Short mmCIF file of C-alpha atoms in Angstrom, two decimals:
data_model
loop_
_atom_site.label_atom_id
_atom_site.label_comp_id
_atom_site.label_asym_id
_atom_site.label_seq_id
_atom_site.Cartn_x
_atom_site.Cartn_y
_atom_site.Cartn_z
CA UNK A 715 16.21 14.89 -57.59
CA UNK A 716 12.87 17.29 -58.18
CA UNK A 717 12.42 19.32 -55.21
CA UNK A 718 9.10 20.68 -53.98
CA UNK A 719 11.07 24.20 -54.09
CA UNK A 720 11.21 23.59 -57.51
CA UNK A 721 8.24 21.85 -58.37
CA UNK A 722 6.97 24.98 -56.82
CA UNK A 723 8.72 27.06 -59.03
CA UNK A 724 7.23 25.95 -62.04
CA UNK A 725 3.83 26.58 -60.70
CA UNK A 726 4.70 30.13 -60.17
CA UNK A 727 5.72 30.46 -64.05
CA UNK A 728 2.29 28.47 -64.74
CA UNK A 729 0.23 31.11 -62.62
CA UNK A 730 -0.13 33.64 -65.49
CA UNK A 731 -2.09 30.46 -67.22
CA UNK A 732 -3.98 28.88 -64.53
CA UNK A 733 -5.58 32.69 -63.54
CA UNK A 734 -6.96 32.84 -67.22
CA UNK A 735 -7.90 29.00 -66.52
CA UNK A 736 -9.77 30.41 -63.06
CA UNK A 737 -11.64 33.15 -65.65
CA UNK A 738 -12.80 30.42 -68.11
CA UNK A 739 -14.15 28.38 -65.22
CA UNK A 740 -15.82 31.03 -63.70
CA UNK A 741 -17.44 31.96 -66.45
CA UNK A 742 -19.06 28.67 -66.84
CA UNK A 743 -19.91 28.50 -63.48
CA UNK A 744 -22.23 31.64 -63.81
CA UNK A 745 -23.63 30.18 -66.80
CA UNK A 746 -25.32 27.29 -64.53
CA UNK A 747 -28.56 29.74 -63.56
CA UNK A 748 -30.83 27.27 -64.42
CA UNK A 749 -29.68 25.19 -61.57
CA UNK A 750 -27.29 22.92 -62.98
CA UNK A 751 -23.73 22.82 -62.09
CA UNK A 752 -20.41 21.16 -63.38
CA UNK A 753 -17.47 19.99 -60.62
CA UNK A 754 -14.39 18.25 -61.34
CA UNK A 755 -12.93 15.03 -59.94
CA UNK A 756 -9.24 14.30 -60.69
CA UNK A 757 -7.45 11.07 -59.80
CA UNK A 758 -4.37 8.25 -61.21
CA UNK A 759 -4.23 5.15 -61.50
CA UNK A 760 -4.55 2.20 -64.11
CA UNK A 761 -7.19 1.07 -66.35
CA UNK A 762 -9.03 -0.64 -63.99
CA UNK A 763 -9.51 2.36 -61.57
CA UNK A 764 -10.14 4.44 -64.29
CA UNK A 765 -12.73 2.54 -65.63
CA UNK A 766 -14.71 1.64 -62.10
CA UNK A 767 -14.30 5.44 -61.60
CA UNK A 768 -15.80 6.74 -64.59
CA UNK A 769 -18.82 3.82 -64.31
CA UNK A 770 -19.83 5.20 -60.63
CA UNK A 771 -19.07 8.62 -62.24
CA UNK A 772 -21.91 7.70 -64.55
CA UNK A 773 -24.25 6.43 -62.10
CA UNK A 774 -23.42 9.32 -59.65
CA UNK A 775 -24.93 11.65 -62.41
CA UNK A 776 -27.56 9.62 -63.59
CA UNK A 777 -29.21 9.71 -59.45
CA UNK A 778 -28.18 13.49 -59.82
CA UNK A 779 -29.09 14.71 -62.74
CA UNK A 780 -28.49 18.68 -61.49
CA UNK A 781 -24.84 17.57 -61.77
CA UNK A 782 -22.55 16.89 -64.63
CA UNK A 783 -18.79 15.53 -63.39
CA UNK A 784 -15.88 16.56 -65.71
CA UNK A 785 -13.41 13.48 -65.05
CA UNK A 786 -9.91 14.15 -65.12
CA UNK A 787 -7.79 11.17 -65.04
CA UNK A 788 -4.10 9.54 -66.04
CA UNK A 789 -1.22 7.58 -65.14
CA UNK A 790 1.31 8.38 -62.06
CA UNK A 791 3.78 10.40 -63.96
CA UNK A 792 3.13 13.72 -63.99
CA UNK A 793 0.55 13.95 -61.27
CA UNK A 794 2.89 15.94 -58.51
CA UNK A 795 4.01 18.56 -60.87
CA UNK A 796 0.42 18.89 -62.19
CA UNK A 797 -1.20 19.34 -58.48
CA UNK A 798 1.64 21.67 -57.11
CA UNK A 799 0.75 23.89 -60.83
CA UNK A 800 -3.13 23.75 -59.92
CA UNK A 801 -2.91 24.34 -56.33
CA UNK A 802 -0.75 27.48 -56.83
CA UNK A 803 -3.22 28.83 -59.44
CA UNK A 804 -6.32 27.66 -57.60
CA UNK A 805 -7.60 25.81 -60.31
CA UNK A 806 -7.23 22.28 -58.66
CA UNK A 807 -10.42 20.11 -59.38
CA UNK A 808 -13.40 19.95 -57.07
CA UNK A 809 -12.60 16.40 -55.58
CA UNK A 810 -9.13 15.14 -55.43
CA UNK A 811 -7.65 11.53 -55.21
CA UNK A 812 -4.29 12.77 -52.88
CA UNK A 813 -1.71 11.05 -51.72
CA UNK A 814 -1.58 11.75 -47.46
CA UNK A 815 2.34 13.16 -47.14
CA UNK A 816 0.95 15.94 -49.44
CA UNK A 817 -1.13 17.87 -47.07
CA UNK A 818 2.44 18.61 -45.57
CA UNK A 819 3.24 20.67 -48.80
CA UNK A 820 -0.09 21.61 -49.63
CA UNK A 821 -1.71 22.09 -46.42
CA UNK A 822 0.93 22.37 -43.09
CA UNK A 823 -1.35 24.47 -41.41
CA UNK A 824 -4.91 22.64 -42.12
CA UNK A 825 -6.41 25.52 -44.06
CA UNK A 826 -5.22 24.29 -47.44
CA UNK A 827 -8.77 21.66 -48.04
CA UNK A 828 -12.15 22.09 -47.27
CA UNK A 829 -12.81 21.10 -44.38
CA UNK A 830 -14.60 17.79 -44.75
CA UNK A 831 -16.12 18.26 -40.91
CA UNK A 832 -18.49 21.16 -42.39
CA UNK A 833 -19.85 18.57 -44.73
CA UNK A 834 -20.72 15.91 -42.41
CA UNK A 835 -24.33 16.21 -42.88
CA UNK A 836 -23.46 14.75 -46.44
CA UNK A 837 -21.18 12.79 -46.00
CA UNK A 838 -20.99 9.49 -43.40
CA UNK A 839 -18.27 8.90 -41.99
CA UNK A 840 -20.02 6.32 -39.33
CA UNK A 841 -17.91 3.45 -40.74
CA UNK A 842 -14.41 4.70 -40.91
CA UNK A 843 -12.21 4.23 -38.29
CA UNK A 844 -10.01 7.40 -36.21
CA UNK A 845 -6.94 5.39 -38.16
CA UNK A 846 -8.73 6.63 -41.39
CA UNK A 847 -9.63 9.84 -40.42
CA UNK A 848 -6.47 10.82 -38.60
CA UNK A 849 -3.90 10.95 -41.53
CA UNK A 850 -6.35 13.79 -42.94
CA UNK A 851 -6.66 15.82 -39.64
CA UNK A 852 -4.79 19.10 -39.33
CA UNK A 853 -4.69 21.39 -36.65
CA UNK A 854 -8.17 19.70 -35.95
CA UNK A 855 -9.79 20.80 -39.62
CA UNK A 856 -10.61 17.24 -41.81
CA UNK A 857 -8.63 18.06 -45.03
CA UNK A 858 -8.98 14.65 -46.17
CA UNK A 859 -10.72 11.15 -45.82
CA UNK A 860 -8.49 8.17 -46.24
CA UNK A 861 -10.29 5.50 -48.43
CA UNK A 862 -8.11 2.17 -46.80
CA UNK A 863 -4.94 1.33 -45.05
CA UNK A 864 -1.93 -0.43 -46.83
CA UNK A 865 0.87 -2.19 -45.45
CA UNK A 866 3.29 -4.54 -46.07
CA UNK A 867 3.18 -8.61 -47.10
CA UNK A 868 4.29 -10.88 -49.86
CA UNK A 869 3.51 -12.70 -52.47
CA UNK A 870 4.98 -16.35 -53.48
CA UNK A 871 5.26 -18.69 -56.37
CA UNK A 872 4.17 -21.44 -54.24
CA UNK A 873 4.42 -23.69 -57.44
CA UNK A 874 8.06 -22.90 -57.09
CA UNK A 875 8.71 -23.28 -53.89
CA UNK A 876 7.14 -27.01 -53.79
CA UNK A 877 9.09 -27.61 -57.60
CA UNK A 878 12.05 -27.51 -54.61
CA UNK A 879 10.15 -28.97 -51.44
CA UNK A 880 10.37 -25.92 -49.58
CA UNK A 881 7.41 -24.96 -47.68
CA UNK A 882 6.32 -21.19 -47.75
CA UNK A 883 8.36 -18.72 -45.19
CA UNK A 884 7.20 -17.55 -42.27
CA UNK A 885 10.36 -15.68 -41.43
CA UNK A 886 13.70 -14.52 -42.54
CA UNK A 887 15.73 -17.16 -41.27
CA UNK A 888 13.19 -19.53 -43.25
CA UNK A 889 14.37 -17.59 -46.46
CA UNK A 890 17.77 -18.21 -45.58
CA UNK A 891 16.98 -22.26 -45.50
CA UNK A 892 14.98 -22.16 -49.01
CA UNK A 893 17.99 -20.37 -50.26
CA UNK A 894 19.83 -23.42 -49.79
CA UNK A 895 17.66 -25.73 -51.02
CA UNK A 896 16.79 -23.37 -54.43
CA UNK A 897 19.14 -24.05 -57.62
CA UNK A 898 21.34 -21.59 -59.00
CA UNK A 899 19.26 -18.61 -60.96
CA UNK A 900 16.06 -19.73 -58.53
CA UNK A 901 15.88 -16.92 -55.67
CA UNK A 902 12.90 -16.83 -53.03
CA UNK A 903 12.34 -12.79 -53.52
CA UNK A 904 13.36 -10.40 -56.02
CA UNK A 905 14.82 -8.06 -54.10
CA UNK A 906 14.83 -5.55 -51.26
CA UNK A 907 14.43 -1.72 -51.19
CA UNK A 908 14.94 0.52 -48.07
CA UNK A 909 11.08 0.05 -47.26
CA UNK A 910 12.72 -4.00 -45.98
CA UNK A 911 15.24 -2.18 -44.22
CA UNK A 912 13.22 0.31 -42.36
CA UNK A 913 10.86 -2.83 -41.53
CA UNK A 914 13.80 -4.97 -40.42
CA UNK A 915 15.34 -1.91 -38.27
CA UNK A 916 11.48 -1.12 -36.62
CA UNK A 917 11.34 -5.16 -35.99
CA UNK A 918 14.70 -5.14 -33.93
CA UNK A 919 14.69 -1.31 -32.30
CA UNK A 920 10.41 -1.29 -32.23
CA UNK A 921 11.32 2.59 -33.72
CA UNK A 922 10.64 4.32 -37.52
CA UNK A 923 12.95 5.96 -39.63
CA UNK A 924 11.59 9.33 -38.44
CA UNK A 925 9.27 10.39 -36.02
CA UNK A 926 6.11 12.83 -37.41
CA UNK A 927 8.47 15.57 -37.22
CA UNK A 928 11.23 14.41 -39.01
CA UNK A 929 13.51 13.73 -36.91
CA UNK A 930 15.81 10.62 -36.98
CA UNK A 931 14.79 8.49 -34.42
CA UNK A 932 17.85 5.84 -35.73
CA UNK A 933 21.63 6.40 -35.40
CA UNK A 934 23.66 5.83 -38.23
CA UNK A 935 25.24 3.20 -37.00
CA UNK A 936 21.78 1.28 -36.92
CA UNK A 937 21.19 2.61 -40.76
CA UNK A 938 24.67 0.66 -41.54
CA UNK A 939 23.38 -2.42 -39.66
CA UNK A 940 20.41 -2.55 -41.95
CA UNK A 941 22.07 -1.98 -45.16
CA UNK A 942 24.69 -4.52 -43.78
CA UNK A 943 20.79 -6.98 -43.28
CA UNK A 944 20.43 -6.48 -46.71
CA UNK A 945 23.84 -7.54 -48.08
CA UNK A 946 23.35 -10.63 -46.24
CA UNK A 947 20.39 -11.41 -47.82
CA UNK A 948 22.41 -10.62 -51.15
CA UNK A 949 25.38 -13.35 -49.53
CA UNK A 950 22.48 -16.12 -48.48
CA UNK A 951 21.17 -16.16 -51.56
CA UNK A 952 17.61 -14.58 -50.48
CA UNK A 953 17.59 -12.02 -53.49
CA UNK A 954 19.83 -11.15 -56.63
CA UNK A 955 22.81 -9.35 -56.40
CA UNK A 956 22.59 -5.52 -57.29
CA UNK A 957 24.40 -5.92 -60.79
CA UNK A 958 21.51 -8.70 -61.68
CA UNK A 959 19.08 -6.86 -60.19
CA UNK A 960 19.59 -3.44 -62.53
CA UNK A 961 20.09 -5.63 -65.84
CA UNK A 962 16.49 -7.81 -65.29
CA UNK A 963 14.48 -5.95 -63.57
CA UNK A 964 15.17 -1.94 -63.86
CA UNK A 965 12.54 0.31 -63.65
CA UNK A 966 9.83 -1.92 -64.19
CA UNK A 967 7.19 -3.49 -61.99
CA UNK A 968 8.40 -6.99 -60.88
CA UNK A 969 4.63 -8.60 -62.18
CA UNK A 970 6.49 -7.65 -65.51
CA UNK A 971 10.24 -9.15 -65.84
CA UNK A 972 10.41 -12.74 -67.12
CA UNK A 973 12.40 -14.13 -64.02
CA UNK A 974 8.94 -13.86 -62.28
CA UNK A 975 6.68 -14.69 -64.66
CA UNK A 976 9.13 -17.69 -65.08
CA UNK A 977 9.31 -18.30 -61.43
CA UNK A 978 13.08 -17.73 -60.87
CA UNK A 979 12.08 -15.24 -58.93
CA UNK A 980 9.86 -16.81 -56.47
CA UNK A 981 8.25 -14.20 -54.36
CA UNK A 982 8.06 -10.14 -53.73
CA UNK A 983 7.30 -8.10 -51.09
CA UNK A 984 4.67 -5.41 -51.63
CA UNK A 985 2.06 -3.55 -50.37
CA UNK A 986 -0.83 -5.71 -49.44
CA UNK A 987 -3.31 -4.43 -51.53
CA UNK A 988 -1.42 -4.49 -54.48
CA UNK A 989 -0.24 -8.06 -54.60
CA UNK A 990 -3.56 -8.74 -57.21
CA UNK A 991 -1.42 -7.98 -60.03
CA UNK A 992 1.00 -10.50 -58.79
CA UNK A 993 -1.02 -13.16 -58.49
CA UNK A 994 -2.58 -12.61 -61.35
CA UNK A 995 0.19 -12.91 -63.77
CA UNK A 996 1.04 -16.06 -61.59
CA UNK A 997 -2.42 -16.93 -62.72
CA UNK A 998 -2.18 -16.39 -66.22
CA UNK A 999 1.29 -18.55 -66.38
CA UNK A 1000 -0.62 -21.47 -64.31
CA UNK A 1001 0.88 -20.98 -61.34
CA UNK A 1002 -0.09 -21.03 -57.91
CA UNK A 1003 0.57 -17.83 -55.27
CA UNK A 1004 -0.06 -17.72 -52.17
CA UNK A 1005 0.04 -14.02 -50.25
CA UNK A 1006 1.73 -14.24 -46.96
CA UNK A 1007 2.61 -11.92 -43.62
CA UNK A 1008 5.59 -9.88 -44.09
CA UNK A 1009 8.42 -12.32 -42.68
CA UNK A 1010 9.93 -11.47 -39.20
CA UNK A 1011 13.33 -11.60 -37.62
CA UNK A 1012 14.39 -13.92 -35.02
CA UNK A 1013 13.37 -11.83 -31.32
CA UNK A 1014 11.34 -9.75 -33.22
CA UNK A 1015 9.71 -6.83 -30.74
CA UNK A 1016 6.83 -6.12 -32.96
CA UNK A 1017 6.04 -7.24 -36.75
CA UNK A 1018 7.46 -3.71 -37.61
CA UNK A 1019 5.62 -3.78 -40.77
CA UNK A 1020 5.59 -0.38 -42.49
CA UNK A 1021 1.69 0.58 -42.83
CA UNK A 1022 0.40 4.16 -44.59
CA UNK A 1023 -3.22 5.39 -46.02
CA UNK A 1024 -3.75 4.46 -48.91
CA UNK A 1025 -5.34 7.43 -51.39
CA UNK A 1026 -6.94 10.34 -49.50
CA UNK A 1027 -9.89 12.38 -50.76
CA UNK A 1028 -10.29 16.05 -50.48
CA UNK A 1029 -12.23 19.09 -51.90
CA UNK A 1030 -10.95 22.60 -52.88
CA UNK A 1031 -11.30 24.84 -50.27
CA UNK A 1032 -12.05 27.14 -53.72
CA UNK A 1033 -14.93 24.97 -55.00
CA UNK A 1034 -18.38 26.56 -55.61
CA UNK A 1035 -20.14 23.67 -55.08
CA UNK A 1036 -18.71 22.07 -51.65
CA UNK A 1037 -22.47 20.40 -50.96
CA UNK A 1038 -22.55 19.11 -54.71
CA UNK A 1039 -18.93 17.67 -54.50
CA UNK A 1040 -19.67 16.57 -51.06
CA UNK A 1041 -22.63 14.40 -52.38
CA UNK A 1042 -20.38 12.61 -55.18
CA UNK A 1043 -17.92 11.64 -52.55
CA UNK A 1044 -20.46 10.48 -50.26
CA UNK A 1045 -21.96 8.69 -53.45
CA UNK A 1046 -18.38 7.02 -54.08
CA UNK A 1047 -17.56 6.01 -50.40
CA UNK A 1048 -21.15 5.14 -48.73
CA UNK A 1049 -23.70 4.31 -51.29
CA UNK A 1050 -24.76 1.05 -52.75
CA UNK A 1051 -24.52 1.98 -56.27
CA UNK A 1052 -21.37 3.91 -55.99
CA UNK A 1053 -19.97 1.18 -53.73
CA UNK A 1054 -20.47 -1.52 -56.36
CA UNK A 1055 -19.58 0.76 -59.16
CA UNK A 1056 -15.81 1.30 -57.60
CA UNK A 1057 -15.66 -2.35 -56.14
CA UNK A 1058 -12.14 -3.22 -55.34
CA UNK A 1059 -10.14 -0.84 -57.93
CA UNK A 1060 -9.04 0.94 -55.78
CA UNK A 1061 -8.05 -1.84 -53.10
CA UNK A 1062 -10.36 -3.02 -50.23
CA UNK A 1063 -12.11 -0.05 -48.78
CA UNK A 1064 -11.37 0.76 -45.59
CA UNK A 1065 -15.42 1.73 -44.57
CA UNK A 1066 -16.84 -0.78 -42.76
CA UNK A 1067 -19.91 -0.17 -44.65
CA UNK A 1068 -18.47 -0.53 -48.02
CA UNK A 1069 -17.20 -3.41 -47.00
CA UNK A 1070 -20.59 -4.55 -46.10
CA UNK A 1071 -22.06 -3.61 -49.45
CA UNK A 1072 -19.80 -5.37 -51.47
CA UNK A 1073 -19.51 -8.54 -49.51
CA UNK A 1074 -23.23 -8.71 -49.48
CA UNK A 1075 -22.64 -8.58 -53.25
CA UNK A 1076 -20.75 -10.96 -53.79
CA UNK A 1077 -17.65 -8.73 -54.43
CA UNK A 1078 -15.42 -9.38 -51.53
CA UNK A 1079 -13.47 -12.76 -52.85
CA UNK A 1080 -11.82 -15.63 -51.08
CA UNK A 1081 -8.42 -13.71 -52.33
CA UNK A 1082 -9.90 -10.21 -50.93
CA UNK A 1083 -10.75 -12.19 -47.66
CA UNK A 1084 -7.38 -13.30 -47.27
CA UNK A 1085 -5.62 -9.69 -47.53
CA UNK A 1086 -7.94 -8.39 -44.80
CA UNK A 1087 -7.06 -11.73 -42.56
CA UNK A 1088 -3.20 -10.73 -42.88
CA UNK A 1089 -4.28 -7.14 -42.04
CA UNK A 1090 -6.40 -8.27 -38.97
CA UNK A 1091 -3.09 -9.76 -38.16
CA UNK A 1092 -0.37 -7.53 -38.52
CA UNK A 1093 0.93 -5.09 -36.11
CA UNK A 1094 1.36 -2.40 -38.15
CA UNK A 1095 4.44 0.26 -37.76
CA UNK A 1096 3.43 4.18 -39.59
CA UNK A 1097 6.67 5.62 -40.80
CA UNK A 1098 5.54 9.15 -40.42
CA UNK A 1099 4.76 11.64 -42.99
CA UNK A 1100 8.57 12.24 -44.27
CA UNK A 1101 9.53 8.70 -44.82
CA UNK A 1102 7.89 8.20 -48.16
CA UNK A 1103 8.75 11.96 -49.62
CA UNK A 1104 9.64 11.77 -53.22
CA UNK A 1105 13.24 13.70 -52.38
CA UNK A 1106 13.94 11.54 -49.72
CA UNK A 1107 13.13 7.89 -51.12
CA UNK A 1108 14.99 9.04 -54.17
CA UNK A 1109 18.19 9.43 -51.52
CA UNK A 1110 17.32 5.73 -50.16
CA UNK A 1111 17.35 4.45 -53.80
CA UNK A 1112 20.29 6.18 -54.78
CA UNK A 1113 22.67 4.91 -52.44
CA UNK A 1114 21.51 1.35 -52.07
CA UNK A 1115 22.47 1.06 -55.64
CA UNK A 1116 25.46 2.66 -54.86
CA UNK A 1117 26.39 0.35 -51.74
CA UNK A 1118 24.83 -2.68 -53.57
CA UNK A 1119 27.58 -2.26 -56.41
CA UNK A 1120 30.07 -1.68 -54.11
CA UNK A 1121 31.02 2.12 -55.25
CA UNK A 1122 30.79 2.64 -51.29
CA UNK A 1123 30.89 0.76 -48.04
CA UNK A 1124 28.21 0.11 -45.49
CA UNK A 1125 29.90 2.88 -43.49
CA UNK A 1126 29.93 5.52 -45.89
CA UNK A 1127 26.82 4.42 -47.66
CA UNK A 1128 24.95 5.03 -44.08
CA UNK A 1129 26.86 8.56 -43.15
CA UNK A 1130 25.77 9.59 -46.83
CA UNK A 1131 22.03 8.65 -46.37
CA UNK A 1132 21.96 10.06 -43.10
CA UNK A 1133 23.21 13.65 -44.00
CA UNK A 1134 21.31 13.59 -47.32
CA UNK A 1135 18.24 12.60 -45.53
CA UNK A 1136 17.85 15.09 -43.05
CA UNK A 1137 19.07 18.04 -45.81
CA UNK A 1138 16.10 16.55 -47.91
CA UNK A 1139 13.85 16.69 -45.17
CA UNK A 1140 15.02 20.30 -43.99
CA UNK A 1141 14.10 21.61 -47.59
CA UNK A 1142 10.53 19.96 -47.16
CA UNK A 1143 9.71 21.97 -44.13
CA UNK A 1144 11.61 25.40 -45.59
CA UNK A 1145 8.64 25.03 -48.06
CA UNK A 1146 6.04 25.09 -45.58
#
């Protein structure tokens, strides 16, 4: 388990490098007299982000000609260790896809980002919400501007679940029923992870995992009752037993293992905006989906459903060129030709003015239309900043495998996560 102590670390050893890095780019920078100037944009994701980004890249510098963008782009891996190295050396990129729980590392006391509230007379933030500007508040300085909201729902092989007359779930005890009415090796999701159990535990108590400060707001004896929810699901045939789960599916996406391209596995729960690549592999195998609300428990309080922003964007509180960088963000979230450039890559945006541009276009699709219905419709449930830490969802993952292969009982399983859990999140704020 990588800790940010440690991630930290490394960027110490990588300062020597990173100042010689700060030297090089300076250098450039006072090259620019004749009123042209270079920033850098950084960001991950897959092809298809990459690619939008780099076309409204293009068309950002093509309307700006004063301004060349370096892009600098990959996959996940890598990315934290890379962003703790820059950020120590202050060589970190003018703009900055970032994910919101890092301003806690990066930023605890709000003076870690530019603050985007200087800039406001370049950038328009007239058609975002307070629940997209609030994630990137600190201490009342805008370190960064969410670009949507995610949360929680599922997608089904409806073509399976009508192969076996079962109509699509609405709630858990619904899963149960298809259960019983699916074949042996024919399961109505492909599994659970603690995310299921937090929502479960918020739809019963109406309470997260941990409040914004990181405190427990659950007992451990409610922690054992959901990883007890769980097993059941295991027992009722709902999803695959741990063992099966490991050998098929692994590491790998879901979208990916044959079971679900197969339909064996006949639904998944994911984050809304990121059921595309489900359906579309149903697609490709001529199969029907259909994306549903994130099922509910019988006496439900609330739909519980774990909900988080969904990529932040901020700029270097060491840039040069805060009005220049300002004006490709602006370009990026507001603009028409920016707007149309990015499309849905990186999800639905959350700007009701993007929004507006593309469905004018043409760009906001039956399928699109039916993500932001479910979100329109969901009571959503924020987890807090420390749920989703690397070092702690590592702890979550580690001992449901554990308890789901039966090295450890419910009891034990829970007292473990519990203690390991609040150590994990004790180190976070140490490092603040």
């Amino acid at each position: 388990m990588k800790s940010w102590k440690k991630i930290l670390g490394l960027a110490v050893m990588a300062l020597s490098t990173t100042m010689f890095l700060t030297a090089c780019g300076s250098k450039k920078e006072a090259s620019d007299s004749d009123g042209k100037v270079t920033i850098r944009m950084s960001w991950w994701g897959n092809d298809d982000r990459h690619k939008a980004t780099l076309d409204m890249i293009k068309k950002f510098e093509k309307s700006h000609p004063n301004i060349t963008v370096k892009a600098e782009y990959s996959g996940w891996d890598g990315i934290v260790e890379k962003m703790a190295t820059q950020i120590a050396g202050g060589t970190e990129p003018d703009l900055m896809q970032m994910n919101y729980d890092w301003y806690m590392t990066y930023s605890p006391d709000g003076n870690g980002f530019y603050d985007l509230n200087e800039l406001s007379d370049v950038i328009d933030f007239s058609g975002f919400s307070e629940d997209l500007v609030e994630p990137g508040t600190i201490n009342g300085k805008l370190n960064g501007i969410t670009f949507n909201q995610n949360m929680g729902g599922v997608c089904y092989n409806k073509t399976t679940f009508d192969k076996f007359g079962v109509e699509i779930p609405e709630t858990w005890d619904d899963l149960i029923e298809a259960a019983k009415k699916f074949p042996d090796g024919y399961y109505p999701l492909a599994g659970l992870s603690f995310y299921q159990i937090a929502q479960y535990l918020a739809q019963k108590y109406d309470e997260p995992v941990f409040d914004e400060k990181g405190n427990l707001n659950l007992t451990e004896k409610q922690i054992q009752e959901g990883l007890e929810w769980k097993q059941s699901m295991v027992d009722a045939g709902v999803i695959p037993s741990q063992k099966e789960i490991i050998e098929n599916i692994g590491n790998n996406s879901v979208a990916t293992v044959k079971q679900f391209i197969e339909g064996n596995y006949a639904g998944q729960t994911e984050w809304i905006q990121g059921v595309s690549s489900y359906k579309q592999v149903l697609d490709e195998n001529n199969q029907e989906s259909v994306i549903a609300k994130y099922p509910t428990i019988d006496g439900a309080k609330s739909d519980g459903v774990v909900t988080q922003p969904s990529m932040e964007f901020s700029i270097s509180k060491n840039t040069k060129h805060p009005k220049e960088t300002a004006e490709l963000l602006n370009f990026m979230l507001n603009e028409k030709e920016g707007v149309l450039a990015m499309g849905t890559a990186r999800g639905i945006p959350g700007n009701t003015k993007a929004i507006e541009i593309l469905t004018e276009a043409g760009m906001v699709t039956e399928f699109d239309q039916s993500i932001l219905n479910i979100m329109n419709d969901t009571e959503g449930l924020y987890q807090g900043p420390y749920f989703g830490q690397a070092s702690v969802y590592s702890i979550y993952t580690d001992i449901l495998e554990q308890y789901g292969l039966g090295t450890v009982d419910s009891k034990e399983a829970a007292e473990s996560l519990v203690n390991q859990a609040e150590a994990a999140v004790a180190e976070i704020k140490s490092n603040q």
